[in-house]
Structure formats: structure tokens, C-alpha cells
Amino acid sequence: MPDPLALSTQARPAAETCLIAARLAADATAIPLPLVLHPRRLDRRCASARALAMYLAHVGLGLPMSRVAAGFGRHRSTVAHACRRIEERRESAGWDRWVAALEDDARRLSPPVGAVGIGAGGIHG
């Protein structure tokens, strides 16, 4: 995985935002970060952790789905599907509280997306 700090200045904020979300999801699910960021689907646990990371980047941190898609090396429709999956599970009170806490953590760790210009770059280069 390329170093997000080595990306262009324009691409850096989106990549950093996705990386923050991915790290939170990895820590919360005990899935290693490289597996959350892996370009292939892998198993259900890895795909679920990745879906959570994409949800946190989009809903929690306000990154547009197209930028989340670029940041995770996925298609925009994949991000939309991931967000729907996570949102559907939020009907469970325990899951909702857990995801809400992760969103709060993400917001504390990341400046608002609108604070700087966002490019179309991604974590995968």
C-alpha cells in the first residue's frame, strides 16, 4: 500500500480521511488494517470491516461516495451498497450505539472534509 503522505497535495485529504476510517474499523473489528484496505473482497469478516470503514468515511466524516470509492479502490456502487448494509444494521440498538461511538471517534481524529480541498486520489494510488 502506498504511503498516503506521498500522494499529491490535492489527493491527500481524501486518502487521509479514508485511512482514518479504515484504521478505526480495523481496530474496532480486530481485522488487520492491510486486510481492510486489501484490493480483493477476501472473506466476509474483512468485507464487513471494509464496509464499516467506507461507511465511516462517508457518513461519519462526510466524504462524498465517489471520493470514498477512489480512496478504497472500489466502484461508487460498492460504497453505496456498503453504506446501505451498515445503515440497515443500525436498527439494532447495540449496533447503533457502537457505530455512533465510532463515528464520534472518527470526527475527533479528522478535520472536517470541507476544511481543505479534496482531490480524486486514493489510498491505493
XYZ file of N, CA, C and O in Angstrom:
500
model
N 0.852 -1.172 0.000
C 0.000 0.000 0.000
C 0.892 1.227 0.000
O 1.770 1.354 0.838
N 0.669 2.162 -0.936
C 1.473 3.371 -0.952
C 1.233 4.211 0.298
O 0.160 4.172 0.883
N 2.232 4.960 0.667
C 2.124 5.862 1.803
C 1.205 7.015 1.431
O 1.464 7.734 0.482
N 0.088 7.230 2.185
C -0.813 8.315 1.836
C -0.147 9.680 1.915
O -0.561 10.610 1.249
N 0.893 9.804 2.710
C 1.587 11.084 2.799
C 2.401 11.384 1.550
O 2.786 12.509 1.308
N 2.655 10.359 0.727
C 3.410 10.552 -0.504
C 2.500 10.961 -1.668
O 2.970 11.278 -2.736
N 1.175 10.959 -1.460
C 0.255 11.341 -2.512
C 0.322 12.843 -2.745
O 0.821 13.594 -1.919
N -0.207 13.292 -3.873
C -0.195 14.718 -4.183
C -0.949 15.491 -3.112
O -1.803 14.959 -2.412
N -0.649 16.776 -2.997
C -1.316 17.623 -2.020
C -2.821 17.616 -2.247
O -3.602 17.574 -1.308
N -3.263 17.606 -3.482
C -4.683 17.626 -3.795
C -5.353 16.321 -3.368
O -6.462 16.325 -2.873
N -4.690 15.195 -3.533
C -5.281 13.896 -3.223
C -5.198 13.556 -1.736
O -5.971 12.754 -1.247
N -4.291 14.167 -1.020
C -4.006 13.780 0.360
C -5.211 13.803 1.296
O -5.418 12.840 2.021
N -6.042 14.836 1.332
C -7.127 14.841 2.317
C -8.092 13.656 2.182
O -8.481 13.072 3.180
N -8.491 13.292 0.974
C -9.407 12.162 0.792
C -8.739 10.868 1.246
O -9.349 10.042 1.923
N -7.490 10.680 0.878
C -6.773 9.461 1.262
C -6.604 9.392 2.773
O -6.797 8.331 3.375
N -6.269 10.505 3.405
C -6.099 10.521 4.854
C -7.423 10.255 5.558
O -7.472 9.530 6.551
N -8.498 10.811 5.041
C -9.816 10.585 5.619
C -10.191 9.108 5.540
O -10.659 8.520 6.515
N -9.966 8.499 4.393
C -10.257 7.069 4.236
C -9.359 6.232 5.139
O -9.807 5.229 5.704
N -8.120 6.629 5.287
C -7.201 5.881 6.139
C -7.622 5.958 7.603
O -7.566 4.961 8.332
N -8.075 7.121 8.044
C -8.569 7.255 9.418
C -9.753 6.315 9.639
O -9.814 5.580 10.627
N -10.685 6.323 8.704
C -11.864 5.450 8.809
C -11.452 3.980 8.792
O -11.985 3.167 9.556
N -10.507 3.629 7.928
C -10.049 2.244 7.831
C -9.359 1.797 9.122
O -9.564 0.669 9.583
N -8.545 2.669 9.705
C -7.873 2.318 10.962
C -8.873 2.108 12.087
O -8.738 1.177 12.889
N -9.877 2.976 12.166
C -10.908 2.812 13.195
C -11.656 1.495 13.013
O -11.897 0.766 13.982
N -12.038 1.200 11.786
C -12.763 -0.051 11.513
C -11.887 -1.268 11.812
O -12.362 -2.253 12.378
N -10.619 -1.180 11.448
C -9.701 -2.291 11.715
C -9.570 -2.530 13.214
O -9.669 -3.673 13.683
N -9.368 -1.468 13.966
C -9.238 -1.601 15.421
C -10.525 -2.124 16.050
O -10.491 -2.981 16.933
N -11.666 -1.612 15.584
C -12.951 -1.979 16.171
C -13.347 -3.421 15.872
O -14.054 -4.054 16.667
N -12.898 -3.950 14.746
C -13.292 -5.300 14.333
C -12.190 -6.335 14.499
O -12.408 -7.519 14.230
N -11.011 -5.895 14.916
C -9.846 -6.777 15.069
C -9.437 -7.423 13.744
O -8.905 -8.528 13.721
N -9.664 -6.706 12.650
C -9.200 -7.132 11.331
C -7.968 -6.282 11.021
O -8.031 -5.051 11.115
N -6.847 -6.878 10.665
C -5.651 -6.087 10.380
C -5.903 -5.050 9.272
O -6.602 -5.334 8.288
N -5.344 -3.861 9.463
C -5.526 -2.768 8.509
C -5.236 -3.175 7.064
O -6.019 -2.836 6.168
N -4.153 -3.914 6.781
C -3.914 -4.295 5.381
C -5.054 -5.123 4.773
O -5.295 -5.052 3.571
N -5.773 -5.878 5.597
C -6.897 -6.657 5.082
C -8.125 -5.772 4.850
O -8.895 -6.005 3.924
N -8.302 -4.760 5.682
C -9.398 -3.806 5.468
C -9.155 -3.048 4.161
O -10.086 -2.780 3.409
N -7.912 -2.739 3.868
C -7.562 -1.978 2.666
C -7.266 -2.856 1.450
O -6.984 -2.331 0.372
N -7.340 -4.155 1.610
C -6.981 -5.078 0.531
C -7.836 -4.828 -0.713
O -9.034 -4.585 -0.596
N -7.229 -4.897 -1.902
C -7.998 -4.640 -3.127
C -9.020 -5.731 -3.465
O -9.948 -5.486 -4.227
N -8.874 -6.924 -2.901
C -9.849 -8.001 -3.139
C -10.834 -8.061 -1.986
O -10.553 -7.597 -0.893
N -11.948 -8.721 -2.215
C -13.006 -8.811 -1.209
C -12.550 -9.587 0.022
O -12.837 -9.208 1.143
N -11.855 -10.689 -0.166
C -11.430 -11.605 0.890
C -12.656 -12.237 1.554
O -13.681 -12.417 0.909
N -12.571 -12.557 2.835
C -13.705 -13.237 3.478
C -14.745 -12.231 3.986
O -14.558 -11.019 3.909
N -15.834 -12.761 4.516
C -16.956 -11.924 4.963
C -16.543 -10.950 6.060
O -16.981 -9.801 6.080
N -15.709 -11.401 6.993
C -15.279 -10.511 8.086
C -14.484 -9.323 7.558
O -14.683 -8.196 7.995
N -13.599 -9.577 6.615
C -12.811 -8.490 6.028
C -13.700 -7.540 5.238
O -13.565 -6.314 5.342
N -14.615 -8.110 4.459
C -15.535 -7.281 3.669
C -16.431 -6.446 4.586
O -16.721 -5.275 4.284
N -16.862 -7.006 5.705
C -17.705 -6.263 6.643
C -16.931 -5.127 7.310
O -17.462 -4.028 7.486
N -15.684 -5.393 7.672
C -14.849 -4.340 8.258
C -14.618 -3.228 7.241
O -14.642 -2.037 7.580
N -14.398 -3.595 5.986
C -14.203 -2.611 4.924
C -15.476 -1.790 4.709
O -15.425 -0.567 4.525
N -16.630 -2.463 4.746
C -17.908 -1.754 4.603
C -18.071 -0.734 5.732
O -18.494 0.404 5.500
N -17.717 -1.128 6.938
C -17.777 -0.211 8.070
C -16.848 0.976 7.842
O -17.224 2.127 8.092
N -15.653 0.728 7.359
C -14.696 1.805 7.099
C -15.243 2.769 6.046
O -15.140 3.998 6.198
N -15.822 2.236 4.981
C -16.378 3.096 3.933
C -17.549 3.913 4.477
O -17.695 5.093 4.164
N -18.367 3.293 5.314
C -19.490 3.991 5.946
C -18.972 5.133 6.820
O -19.497 6.254 6.772
N -17.964 4.858 7.626
C -17.406 5.898 8.493
C -16.830 7.051 7.683
O -17.000 8.220 8.055
N -16.175 6.736 6.572
C -15.604 7.793 5.726
C -16.716 8.642 5.117
O -16.599 9.873 5.055
N -17.791 7.995 4.670
C -18.871 8.737 4.009
C -19.807 9.412 5.013
O -19.961 10.632 4.993
N -20.414 8.634 5.890
C -21.424 9.178 6.799
C -20.770 9.900 7.980
O -21.157 11.007 8.326
N -19.783 9.268 8.573
C -19.150 9.848 9.753
C -18.287 11.063 9.459
O -18.258 12.013 10.234
N -17.591 11.022 8.329
C -16.644 12.099 8.014
C -17.068 12.967 6.837
O -16.374 13.915 6.505
N -18.172 12.627 6.204
C -18.728 13.492 5.172
C -18.053 13.464 3.821
O -18.267 14.342 2.997
N -17.255 12.456 3.564
C -16.583 12.356 2.272
C -17.592 11.856 1.234
O -18.313 10.900 1.497
N -17.670 12.487 0.069
C -18.596 12.008 -0.964
C -18.291 10.561 -1.351
O -17.141 10.117 -1.326
N -19.325 9.830 -1.734
C -19.157 8.412 -2.087
C -18.117 8.220 -3.184
O -17.367 7.244 -3.154
N -18.058 9.111 -4.143
C -17.074 8.959 -5.216
C -15.648 9.050 -4.679
O -14.755 8.337 -5.141
N -15.425 9.888 -3.677
C -14.092 10.013 -3.079
C -13.787 8.814 -2.193
O -12.645 8.368 -2.100
N -14.803 8.304 -1.505
C -14.613 7.091 -0.706
C -14.257 5.938 -1.640
O -13.329 5.163 -1.378
N -14.971 5.844 -2.754
C -14.691 4.790 -3.735
C -13.250 4.871 -4.215
O -12.536 3.866 -4.254
N -12.813 6.065 -4.559
C -11.428 6.243 -5.015
C -10.446 5.911 -3.895
O -9.426 5.254 -4.122
N -10.767 6.325 -2.694
C -9.878 6.086 -1.552
C -9.697 4.616 -1.218
O -8.638 4.206 -0.754
N -10.734 3.821 -1.451
C -10.666 2.396 -1.158
C -10.443 1.546 -2.399
O -10.427 0.321 -2.318
N -10.280 2.186 -3.560
C -10.046 1.436 -4.793
C -11.250 0.604 -5.201
O -11.097 -0.496 -5.721
N -12.440 1.140 -4.964
C -13.678 0.446 -5.285
C -14.536 1.317 -6.203
O -14.262 2.493 -6.408
N -15.618 0.737 -6.698
C -16.585 1.469 -7.503
C -17.553 2.181 -6.558
O -17.812 1.696 -5.450
N -18.102 3.296 -7.002
C -19.043 4.053 -6.180
C -20.234 3.187 -5.752
O -20.732 3.321 -4.632
N -20.704 2.305 -6.615
C -21.844 1.448 -6.263
C -21.492 0.501 -5.112
O -22.365 0.131 -4.316
N -20.240 0.124 -5.000
C -19.790 -0.723 -3.891
C -19.887 0.043 -2.576
O -20.312 -0.502 -1.558
N -19.501 1.310 -2.608
C -19.602 2.149 -1.409
C -21.074 2.326 -1.028
O -21.432 2.221 0.151
N -21.931 2.570 -2.009
C -23.360 2.742 -1.737
C -23.924 1.470 -1.101
O -24.691 1.539 -0.121
N -23.547 0.321 -1.622
C -24.009 -0.957 -1.067
C -23.505 -1.133 0.368
O -24.264 -1.542 1.263
N -22.247 -0.815 0.600
C -21.669 -0.935 1.947
C -22.414 -0.032 2.930
O -22.740 -0.461 4.046
N -22.680 1.186 2.528
C -23.381 2.123 3.411
C -24.795 1.641 3.710
O -25.258 1.744 4.854
N -25.482 1.090 2.719
C -26.825 0.538 2.953
C -26.775 -0.619 3.950
O -27.619 -0.720 4.848
N -25.781 -1.495 3.791
C -25.642 -2.638 4.702
C -25.452 -2.181 6.145
O -26.082 -2.711 7.067
N -24.573 -1.218 6.341
C -24.314 -0.719 7.699
C -25.559 -0.014 8.236
O -25.955 -0.224 9.386
N -26.182 0.809 7.423
C -27.376 1.550 7.847
C -28.509 0.598 8.248
O -29.190 0.826 9.243
N -28.697 -0.473 7.499
C -29.734 -1.453 7.825
C -29.496 -2.089 9.194
O -30.426 -2.335 9.953
N -28.248 -2.323 9.504
C -27.917 -2.948 10.791
C -28.091 -1.973 11.958
O -28.178 -2.395 13.115
N -28.161 -0.676 11.675
C -28.288 0.318 12.745
C -29.652 0.267 13.422
O -29.861 0.942 14.430
N -30.575 -0.542 12.911
C -31.865 -0.697 13.573
C -31.717 -1.437 14.895
O -32.585 -1.334 15.758
N -30.634 -2.151 15.068
C -30.322 -2.816 16.332
C -29.680 -1.785 17.265
O -28.681 -1.152 16.906
N -30.267 -1.617 18.447
C -29.804 -0.568 19.367
C -28.327 -0.698 19.732
O -27.592 0.290 19.739
N -27.888 -1.907 20.023
C -26.483 -2.106 20.394
C -25.545 -1.768 19.256
O -24.517 -1.100 19.453
N -25.871 -2.216 18.053
C -25.054 -1.916 16.870
C -25.050 -0.409 16.622
O -24.009 0.178 16.329
N -26.215 0.232 16.745
C -26.329 1.669 16.506
C -25.432 2.454 17.456
O -24.715 3.366 17.029
N -25.443 2.089 18.729
C -24.586 2.785 19.704
C -23.113 2.585 19.374
O -22.307 3.514 19.474
N -22.745 1.372 18.975
C -21.356 1.062 18.642
C -20.885 1.872 17.431
O -19.821 2.480 17.450
N -21.710 1.904 16.390
C -21.354 2.662 15.184
C -21.331 4.157 15.488
O -20.430 4.879 15.029
N -22.286 4.637 16.280
C -22.304 6.059 16.648
C -21.026 6.439 17.398
O -20.452 7.513 17.167
N -20.557 5.574 18.275
C -19.312 5.842 19.002
C -18.122 5.881 18.038
O -17.231 6.732 18.180
N -18.110 4.987 17.056
C -17.039 5.005 16.056
C -17.097 6.288 15.221
O -16.054 6.870 14.900
N -18.292 6.729 14.872
C -18.430 7.992 14.138
C -17.877 9.148 14.965
O -17.171 10.016 14.429
N -18.190 9.172 16.253
C -17.661 10.220 17.126
C -16.139 10.178 17.163
O -15.476 11.224 17.096
N -15.578 8.981 17.278
C -14.116 8.829 17.275
C -13.530 9.353 15.968
O -12.511 10.049 15.968
N -14.162 9.005 14.853
C -13.672 9.441 13.539
C -13.669 10.958 13.442
O -12.693 11.552 12.972
N -14.728 11.587 13.922
C -14.816 13.054 13.862
C -13.759 13.720 14.741
O -13.245 14.776 14.399
N -13.450 13.093 15.863
C -12.408 13.650 16.740
C -11.024 13.545 16.100
O -10.160 14.375 16.347
N -10.811 12.510 15.293
C -9.492 12.264 14.707
C -9.267 12.972 13.378
O -8.146 13.029 12.905
N -10.316 13.483 12.760
C -10.193 14.032 11.416
C -10.760 15.431 11.343
O -11.836 15.701 11.859
N -10.061 16.338 10.648
C -10.644 17.662 10.416
C -11.828 17.522 9.467
O -11.905 16.554 8.708
N -12.770 18.450 9.491
C -13.901 18.387 8.574
C -13.430 18.336 7.129
O -12.462 18.995 6.757
N -14.124 17.535 6.306
C -13.741 17.357 4.907
C -13.713 18.684 4.175
O -12.839 18.947 3.377
N -14.642 19.572 4.426
C -14.708 20.849 3.723
C -13.610 21.819 4.116
O -13.488 22.885 3.534
N -12.801 21.478 5.118
C -11.779 22.402 5.601
C -10.645 22.598 4.613
O -9.974 23.614 4.616
N -10.416 21.620 3.743
C -9.356 21.710 2.749
C -9.870 21.148 1.433
O -10.822 20.397 1.413
N -9.217 21.465 0.324
C -9.623 20.942 -0.968
C -9.442 19.436 -1.033
O -8.469 18.903 -0.537
N -10.383 18.755 -1.641
C -10.342 17.303 -1.759
C -10.064 16.950 -3.204
O -10.700 17.433 -4.110
N -9.102 16.057 -3.398
C -8.791 15.573 -4.752
C -9.404 14.211 -4.990
O -10.081 13.660 -4.144
N -9.164 13.665 -6.164
C -9.752 12.375 -6.531
C -8.790 11.212 -6.272
O -9.024 10.129 -6.727
N -7.726 11.448 -5.537
C -6.748 10.380 -5.291
C -7.261 9.373 -4.303
O -8.323 9.526 -3.708
N -6.505 8.311 -4.090
C -6.943 7.288 -3.173
C -5.805 6.644 -2.433
O -4.645 6.934 -2.685
N -6.141 5.790 -1.529
C -5.147 5.086 -0.750
C -4.304 4.182 -1.621
O -3.123 4.012 -1.418
N -4.918 3.582 -2.623
C -4.217 2.616 -3.477
C -3.467 3.275 -4.622
O -2.935 2.595 -5.486
N -3.408 4.593 -4.645
C -2.601 5.281 -5.645
C -3.236 5.617 -6.908
O -4.233 5.715 -7.335
